[in-house]
């Protein structure tokens, strides 16, 4: 039995699938976002693509995960669900919120940071699961494939812009506009304030 298995494995390695493939394969095609539902509002292209669908699935799974894990009744001997929920909460608090937020801002911004952490984790894990969303078919059957939605610059840029806006909003709200923007410029001689302000 082992000899047969070895012979089949050797035969499979001798004739790789690429030798029998028709056409050419370009890995860059995996990142092409074809428009499934074109939506154009003026100059904005809001078309539904593979990345958008993956984000919708990721958002739905994140909401479902949050409801299932965080909306359980607390018990003294904790259930598995409660234990997983508490572990996620602790990771979000100690590894993300306390490391990146001032102590006074944790109460206000922890829900955003924890939701963002959970969403990014779910979307990245979703990228490992083959789904029939590749946009390709083989004899009329959808081809199953994997796709990391966070590999799209649109996704990472949107998340970064949200955090950028919230960070500056909180800085202006807490310090006032003059004091906040003044804090960008380090203490340097007055001659260097202009160039440093541009660099900062």
PDB file of C-alpha atoms in Angstrom:
ATOM      1  CA  UNK A   1       0.000   0.000   0.000  1.00  0.00           C
ATOM      2  CA  UNK A   2       2.795   2.399   0.879  1.00  0.00           C
ATOM      3  CA  UNK A   3       4.605   1.635  -2.368  1.00  0.00           C
ATOM      4  CA  UNK A   4       1.474   2.435  -4.373  1.00  0.00           C
ATOM      5  CA  UNK A   5       0.963   5.683  -2.488  1.00  0.00           C
ATOM      6  CA  UNK A   6       4.599   6.598  -3.058  1.00  0.00           C
ATOM      7  CA  UNK A   7       4.277   5.783  -6.774  1.00  0.00           C
ATOM      8  CA  UNK A   8       1.139   7.935  -7.118  1.00  0.00           C
ATOM      9  CA  UNK A   9       2.806  10.815  -5.261  1.00  0.00           C
ATOM     10  CA  UNK A  10       5.899  10.529  -7.449  1.00  0.00           C
ATOM     11  CA  UNK A  11       3.739  10.473 -10.579  1.00  0.00           C
ATOM     12  CA  UNK A  12       1.841  13.552  -9.395  1.00  0.00           C
ATOM     13  CA  UNK A  13       5.097  15.383  -8.787  1.00  0.00           C
ATOM     14  CA  UNK A  14       6.436  14.327 -12.172  1.00  0.00           C
ATOM     15  CA  UNK A  15       3.446  15.798 -14.001  1.00  0.00           C
ATOM     16  CA  UNK A  16       2.528  18.988 -12.160  1.00  0.00           C
ATOM     17  CA  UNK A  17      -0.970  20.403 -12.670  1.00  0.00           C
ATOM     18  CA  UNK A  18       0.525  23.430 -14.409  1.00  0.00           C
ATOM     19  CA  UNK A  19       1.570  21.138 -17.262  1.00  0.00           C
ATOM     20  CA  UNK A  20      -2.075  20.249 -17.907  1.00  0.00           C
ATOM     21  CA  UNK A  21      -3.466  23.737 -17.369  1.00  0.00           C
ATOM     22  CA  UNK A  22      -4.927  25.583 -20.289  1.00  0.00           C
ATOM     23  CA  UNK A  23      -4.000  29.192 -20.803  1.00  0.00           C
ATOM     24  CA  UNK A  24      -1.673  31.206 -18.651  1.00  0.00           C
ATOM     25  CA  UNK A  25      -1.771  31.901 -14.954  1.00  0.00           C
ATOM     26  CA  UNK A  26      -0.931  35.320 -13.623  1.00  0.00           C
ATOM     27  CA  UNK A  27      -0.986  35.707  -9.819  1.00  0.00           C
ATOM     28  CA  UNK A  28      -1.710  39.424 -10.194  1.00  0.00           C
ATOM     29  CA  UNK A  29      -5.144  38.494 -11.565  1.00  0.00           C
ATOM     30  CA  UNK A  30      -6.126  37.431  -8.050  1.00  0.00           C
ATOM     31  CA  UNK A  31      -6.074  41.088  -7.008  1.00  0.00           C
ATOM     32  CA  UNK A  32      -8.099  42.391  -9.932  1.00  0.00           C
ATOM     33  CA  UNK A  33     -11.404  43.715  -8.643  1.00  0.00           C
ATOM     34  CA  UNK A  34     -14.035  43.251 -11.318  1.00  0.00           C
ATOM     35  CA  UNK A  35     -17.191  45.283 -10.873  1.00  0.00           C
ATOM     36  CA  UNK A  36     -20.089  42.963 -10.089  1.00  0.00           C
ATOM     37  CA  UNK A  37     -22.640  45.748  -9.676  1.00  0.00           C
ATOM     38  CA  UNK A  38     -21.437  49.049 -11.148  1.00  0.00           C
ATOM     39  CA  UNK A  39     -22.536  52.069  -9.118  1.00  0.00           C
ATOM     40  CA  UNK A  40     -21.318  55.507 -10.150  1.00  0.00           C
ATOM     41  CA  UNK A  41     -22.383  58.671  -8.368  1.00  0.00           C
ATOM     42  CA  UNK A  42     -20.741  61.541 -10.175  1.00  0.00           C
ATOM     43  CA  UNK A  43     -16.986  60.989 -10.069  1.00  0.00           C
ATOM     44  CA  UNK A  44     -17.303  58.428  -7.259  1.00  0.00           C
ATOM     45  CA  UNK A  45     -17.062  54.757  -8.137  1.00  0.00           C
ATOM     46  CA  UNK A  46     -19.053  52.864  -5.493  1.00  0.00           C
ATOM     47  CA  UNK A  47     -19.241  49.608  -7.418  1.00  0.00           C
ATOM     48  CA  UNK A  48     -19.710  46.332  -5.590  1.00  0.00           C
ATOM     49  CA  UNK A  49     -16.636  44.155  -6.026  1.00  0.00           C
ATOM     50  CA  UNK A  50     -15.206  41.033  -4.445  1.00  0.00           C
ATOM     51  CA  UNK A  51     -13.554  43.144  -1.720  1.00  0.00           C
ATOM     52  CA  UNK A  52     -16.864  44.791  -0.826  1.00  0.00           C
ATOM     53  CA  UNK A  53     -18.614  41.427  -0.512  1.00  0.00           C
ATOM     54  CA  UNK A  54     -15.805  40.086   1.682  1.00  0.00           C
ATOM     55  CA  UNK A  55     -16.128  43.189   3.874  1.00  0.00           C
ATOM     56  CA  UNK A  56     -19.884  42.678   4.161  1.00  0.00           C
ATOM     57  CA  UNK A  57     -19.374  39.062   5.177  1.00  0.00           C
ATOM     58  CA  UNK A  58     -16.628  40.129   7.597  1.00  0.00           C
ATOM     59  CA  UNK A  59     -18.844  42.813   9.135  1.00  0.00           C
ATOM     60  CA  UNK A  60     -21.737  40.368   9.534  1.00  0.00           C
ATOM     61  CA  UNK A  61     -19.462  37.758  11.134  1.00  0.00           C
ATOM     62  CA  UNK A  62     -17.924  40.380  13.437  1.00  0.00           C
ATOM     63  CA  UNK A  63     -21.356  41.504  14.609  1.00  0.00           C
ATOM     64  CA  UNK A  64     -22.449  37.895  15.054  1.00  0.00           C
ATOM     65  CA  UNK A  65     -19.264  37.033  16.950  1.00  0.00           C
ATOM     66  CA  UNK A  66     -19.706  40.053  19.201  1.00  0.00           C
ATOM     67  CA  UNK A  67     -23.329  39.197  19.942  1.00  0.00           C
ATOM     68  CA  UNK A  68     -22.647  35.511  20.555  1.00  0.00           C
ATOM     69  CA  UNK A  69     -19.572  36.013  22.736  1.00  0.00           C
ATOM     70  CA  UNK A  70     -20.326  39.244  24.558  1.00  0.00           C
ATOM     71  CA  UNK A  71     -24.070  38.982  25.130  1.00  0.00           C
ATOM     72  CA  UNK A  72     -24.011  35.851  27.232  1.00  0.00           C
ATOM     73  CA  UNK A  73     -25.047  35.779  30.848  1.00  0.00           C
ATOM     74  CA  UNK A  74     -22.164  35.766  33.244  1.00  0.00           C
ATOM     75  CA  UNK A  75     -21.794  32.636  35.307  1.00  0.00           C
ATOM     76  CA  UNK A  76     -19.488  31.915  38.191  1.00  0.00           C
ATOM     77  CA  UNK A  77     -18.008  28.847  36.635  1.00  0.00           C
ATOM     78  CA  UNK A  78     -17.626  30.525  33.226  1.00  0.00           C
ATOM     79  CA  UNK A  79     -18.876  28.745  30.148  1.00  0.00           C
ATOM     80  CA  UNK A  80     -16.680  28.285  27.082  1.00  0.00           C
ATOM     81  CA  UNK A  81     -18.428  31.146  25.352  1.00  0.00           C
ATOM     82  CA  UNK A  82     -17.855  33.451  28.311  1.00  0.00           C
ATOM     83  CA  UNK A  83     -14.207  32.392  28.555  1.00  0.00           C
ATOM     84  CA  UNK A  84     -13.562  33.123  24.863  1.00  0.00           C
ATOM     85  CA  UNK A  85     -15.376  36.457  25.137  1.00  0.00           C
ATOM     86  CA  UNK A  86     -13.366  37.464  28.195  1.00  0.00           C
ATOM     87  CA  UNK A  87     -10.112  36.421  26.508  1.00  0.00           C
ATOM     88  CA  UNK A  88     -10.911  38.556  23.450  1.00  0.00           C
ATOM     89  CA  UNK A  89     -11.862  41.455  25.694  1.00  0.00           C
ATOM     90  CA  UNK A  90      -8.630  41.158  27.652  1.00  0.00           C
ATOM     91  CA  UNK A  91      -6.495  41.030  24.497  1.00  0.00           C
ATOM     92  CA  UNK A  92      -8.283  44.084  23.120  1.00  0.00           C
ATOM     93  CA  UNK A  93      -7.825  45.963  26.378  1.00  0.00           C
ATOM     94  CA  UNK A  94      -4.274  45.038  27.372  1.00  0.00           C
ATOM     95  CA  UNK A  95      -2.606  44.524  23.997  1.00  0.00           C
ATOM     96  CA  UNK A  96      -4.377  47.153  21.907  1.00  0.00           C
ATOM     97  CA  UNK A  97      -6.178  49.835  23.927  1.00  0.00           C
ATOM     98  CA  UNK A  98      -3.745  50.248  26.820  1.00  0.00           C
ATOM     99  CA  UNK A  99      -0.769  50.190  24.457  1.00  0.00           C
ATOM    100  CA  UNK A 100      -2.070  52.812  22.043  1.00  0.00           C
ATOM    101  CA  UNK A 101      -4.474  55.052  23.940  1.00  0.00           C
ATOM    102  CA  UNK A 102      -3.929  57.495  26.789  1.00  0.00           C
ATOM    103  CA  UNK A 103      -5.468  56.251  30.032  1.00  0.00           C
ATOM    104  CA  UNK A 104      -8.087  59.026  30.005  1.00  0.00           C
ATOM    105  CA  UNK A 105      -9.272  58.074  26.507  1.00  0.00           C
ATOM    106  CA  UNK A 106      -9.670  54.326  27.044  1.00  0.00           C
ATOM    107  CA  UNK A 107     -13.221  54.600  28.364  1.00  0.00           C
ATOM    108  CA  UNK A 108     -14.358  56.621  25.362  1.00  0.00           C
ATOM    109  CA  UNK A 109     -12.442  54.915  22.534  1.00  0.00           C
ATOM    110  CA  UNK A 110     -12.161  51.310  23.713  1.00  0.00           C
ATOM    111  CA  UNK A 111     -15.337  50.184  21.886  1.00  0.00           C
ATOM    112  CA  UNK A 112     -13.977  51.558  18.602  1.00  0.00           C
ATOM    113  CA  UNK A 113     -10.528  50.036  19.077  1.00  0.00           C
ATOM    114  CA  UNK A 114     -11.911  46.652  20.163  1.00  0.00           C
ATOM    115  CA  UNK A 115     -14.391  46.572  17.270  1.00  0.00           C
ATOM    116  CA  UNK A 116     -11.657  47.484  14.819  1.00  0.00           C
ATOM    117  CA  UNK A 117      -9.364  44.776  16.189  1.00  0.00           C
ATOM    118  CA  UNK A 118     -12.094  42.146  16.003  1.00  0.00           C
ATOM    119  CA  UNK A 119     -13.153  43.250  12.504  1.00  0.00           C
ATOM    120  CA  UNK A 120      -9.611  43.130  11.101  1.00  0.00           C
ATOM    121  CA  UNK A 121      -9.034  39.722  12.694  1.00  0.00           C
ATOM    122  CA  UNK A 122     -12.291  38.311  11.289  1.00  0.00           C
ATOM    123  CA  UNK A 123     -11.641  39.698   7.793  1.00  0.00           C
ATOM    124  CA  UNK A 124      -8.101  38.301   7.781  1.00  0.00           C
ATOM    125  CA  UNK A 125      -9.294  34.882   8.988  1.00  0.00           C
ATOM    126  CA  UNK A 126     -12.049  34.961   6.371  1.00  0.00           C
ATOM    127  CA  UNK A 127      -9.330  35.325   3.757  1.00  0.00           C
ATOM    128  CA  UNK A 128      -8.137  31.790   4.565  1.00  0.00           C
ATOM    129  CA  UNK A 129     -11.522  30.213   3.845  1.00  0.00           C
ATOM    130  CA  UNK A 130     -12.177  29.299   0.203  1.00  0.00           C
ATOM    131  CA  UNK A 131     -15.426  30.879  -0.982  1.00  0.00           C
ATOM    132  CA  UNK A 132     -17.127  30.826  -4.393  1.00  0.00           C
ATOM    133  CA  UNK A 133     -16.563  34.561  -4.812  1.00  0.00           C
ATOM    134  CA  UNK A 134     -13.635  34.543  -7.212  1.00  0.00           C
ATOM    135  CA  UNK A 135     -15.796  35.786 -10.071  1.00  0.00           C
ATOM    136  CA  UNK A 136     -14.604  32.928 -12.268  1.00  0.00           C
ATOM    137  CA  UNK A 137     -16.460  29.834 -13.400  1.00  0.00           C
ATOM    138  CA  UNK A 138     -15.383  26.429 -14.629  1.00  0.00           C
ATOM    139  CA  UNK A 139     -18.038  24.781 -16.800  1.00  0.00           C
ATOM    140  CA  UNK A 140     -20.653  27.045 -15.242  1.00  0.00           C
ATOM    141  CA  UNK A 141     -19.662  26.216 -11.659  1.00  0.00           C
ATOM    142  CA  UNK A 142     -18.200  29.055  -9.536  1.00  0.00           C
ATOM    143  CA  UNK A 143     -14.529  28.584  -8.759  1.00  0.00           C
ATOM    144  CA  UNK A 144     -13.735  28.561  -5.065  1.00  0.00           C
ATOM    145  CA  UNK A 145     -10.861  30.782  -4.074  1.00  0.00           C
ATOM    146  CA  UNK A 146      -9.329  32.718  -1.238  1.00  0.00           C
ATOM    147  CA  UNK A 147      -9.001  36.475  -1.055  1.00  0.00           C
ATOM    148  CA  UNK A 148      -7.684  38.797   1.635  1.00  0.00           C
ATOM    149  CA  UNK A 149      -9.881  41.878   1.670  1.00  0.00           C
ATOM    150  CA  UNK A 150      -7.226  43.781   3.590  1.00  0.00           C
ATOM    151  CA  UNK A 151      -4.887  43.383   0.603  1.00  0.00           C
ATOM    152  CA  UNK A 152      -6.930  46.058  -1.156  1.00  0.00           C
ATOM    153  CA  UNK A 153      -5.599  49.559  -0.586  1.00  0.00           C
ATOM    154  CA  UNK A 154      -9.195  50.802  -0.426  1.00  0.00           C
ATOM    155  CA  UNK A 155      -9.869  48.816   2.745  1.00  0.00           C
ATOM    156  CA  UNK A 156      -6.698  49.752   4.575  1.00  0.00           C
ATOM    157  CA  UNK A 157      -6.991  53.381   3.481  1.00  0.00           C
ATOM    158  CA  UNK A 158     -10.589  53.626   4.722  1.00  0.00           C
ATOM    159  CA  UNK A 159      -9.687  52.157   8.116  1.00  0.00           C
ATOM    160  CA  UNK A 160      -6.616  54.392   8.378  1.00  0.00           C
ATOM    161  CA  UNK A 161      -8.604  57.517   7.453  1.00  0.00           C
ATOM    162  CA  UNK A 162     -11.231  56.746  10.082  1.00  0.00           C
ATOM    163  CA  UNK A 163      -8.563  56.395  12.746  1.00  0.00           C
ATOM    164  CA  UNK A 164      -6.771  59.525  11.490  1.00  0.00           C
ATOM    165  CA  UNK A 165      -9.945  61.617  11.691  1.00  0.00           C
ATOM    166  CA  UNK A 166     -10.919  60.253  15.115  1.00  0.00           C
ATOM    167  CA  UNK A 167      -7.418  60.819  16.490  1.00  0.00           C
ATOM    168  CA  UNK A 168      -7.304  64.449  15.428  1.00  0.00           C
ATOM    169  CA  UNK A 169     -10.897  65.058  16.497  1.00  0.00           C
ATOM    170  CA  UNK A 170     -10.105  63.781  19.974  1.00  0.00           C
ATOM    171  CA  UNK A 171      -6.882  65.806  20.106  1.00  0.00           C
ATOM    172  CA  UNK A 172      -8.694  69.039  19.202  1.00  0.00           C
ATOM    173  CA  UNK A 173     -11.612  68.260  21.527  1.00  0.00           C
ATOM    174  CA  UNK A 174      -9.342  67.527  24.473  1.00  0.00           C
ATOM    175  CA  UNK A 175      -6.691  70.250  24.016  1.00  0.00           C
ATOM    176  CA  UNK A 176      -8.399  72.895  21.908  1.00  0.00           C
ATOM    177  CA  UNK A 177      -7.288  73.671  18.355  1.00  0.00           C
ATOM    178  CA  UNK A 178      -4.451  76.087  19.157  1.00  0.00           C
ATOM    179  CA  UNK A 179      -2.861  73.976  21.853  1.00  0.00           C
ATOM    180  CA  UNK A 180      -3.298  70.780  19.831  1.00  0.00           C
ATOM    181  CA  UNK A 181      -1.678  72.071  16.647  1.00  0.00           C
ATOM    182  CA  UNK A 182       0.996  73.836  18.678  1.00  0.00           C
ATOM    183  CA  UNK A 183       1.901  70.466  20.210  1.00  0.00           C
ATOM    184  CA  UNK A 184       2.924  69.241  16.750  1.00  0.00           C
ATOM    185  CA  UNK A 185       5.886  71.598  16.689  1.00  0.00           C
ATOM    186  CA  UNK A 186       8.738  70.653  18.996  1.00  0.00           C
ATOM    187  CA  UNK A 187      10.611  73.272  20.945  1.00  0.00           C
ATOM    188  CA  UNK A 188      13.056  74.628  18.395  1.00  0.00           C
ATOM    189  CA  UNK A 189      14.481  78.068  17.637  1.00  0.00           C
ATOM    190  CA  UNK A 190      11.963  80.419  16.006  1.00  0.00           C
ATOM    191  CA  UNK A 191      13.886  80.361  12.735  1.00  0.00           C
ATOM    192  CA  UNK A 192      13.184  76.635  12.342  1.00  0.00           C
ATOM    193  CA  UNK A 193       9.482  76.747  13.276  1.00  0.00           C
ATOM    194  CA  UNK A 194       8.324  77.202   9.648  1.00  0.00           C
ATOM    195  CA  UNK A 195      10.257  74.276   8.137  1.00  0.00           C
ATOM    196  CA  UNK A 196       9.486  72.040  11.115  1.00  0.00           C
ATOM    197  CA  UNK A 197       5.762  72.872  10.848  1.00  0.00           C
ATOM    198  CA  UNK A 198       5.795  71.802   7.193  1.00  0.00           C
ATOM    199  CA  UNK A 199       7.627  68.576   8.033  1.00  0.00           C
ATOM    200  CA  UNK A 200       5.357  67.732  10.930  1.00  0.00           C
TER     201      UNK A 200
END
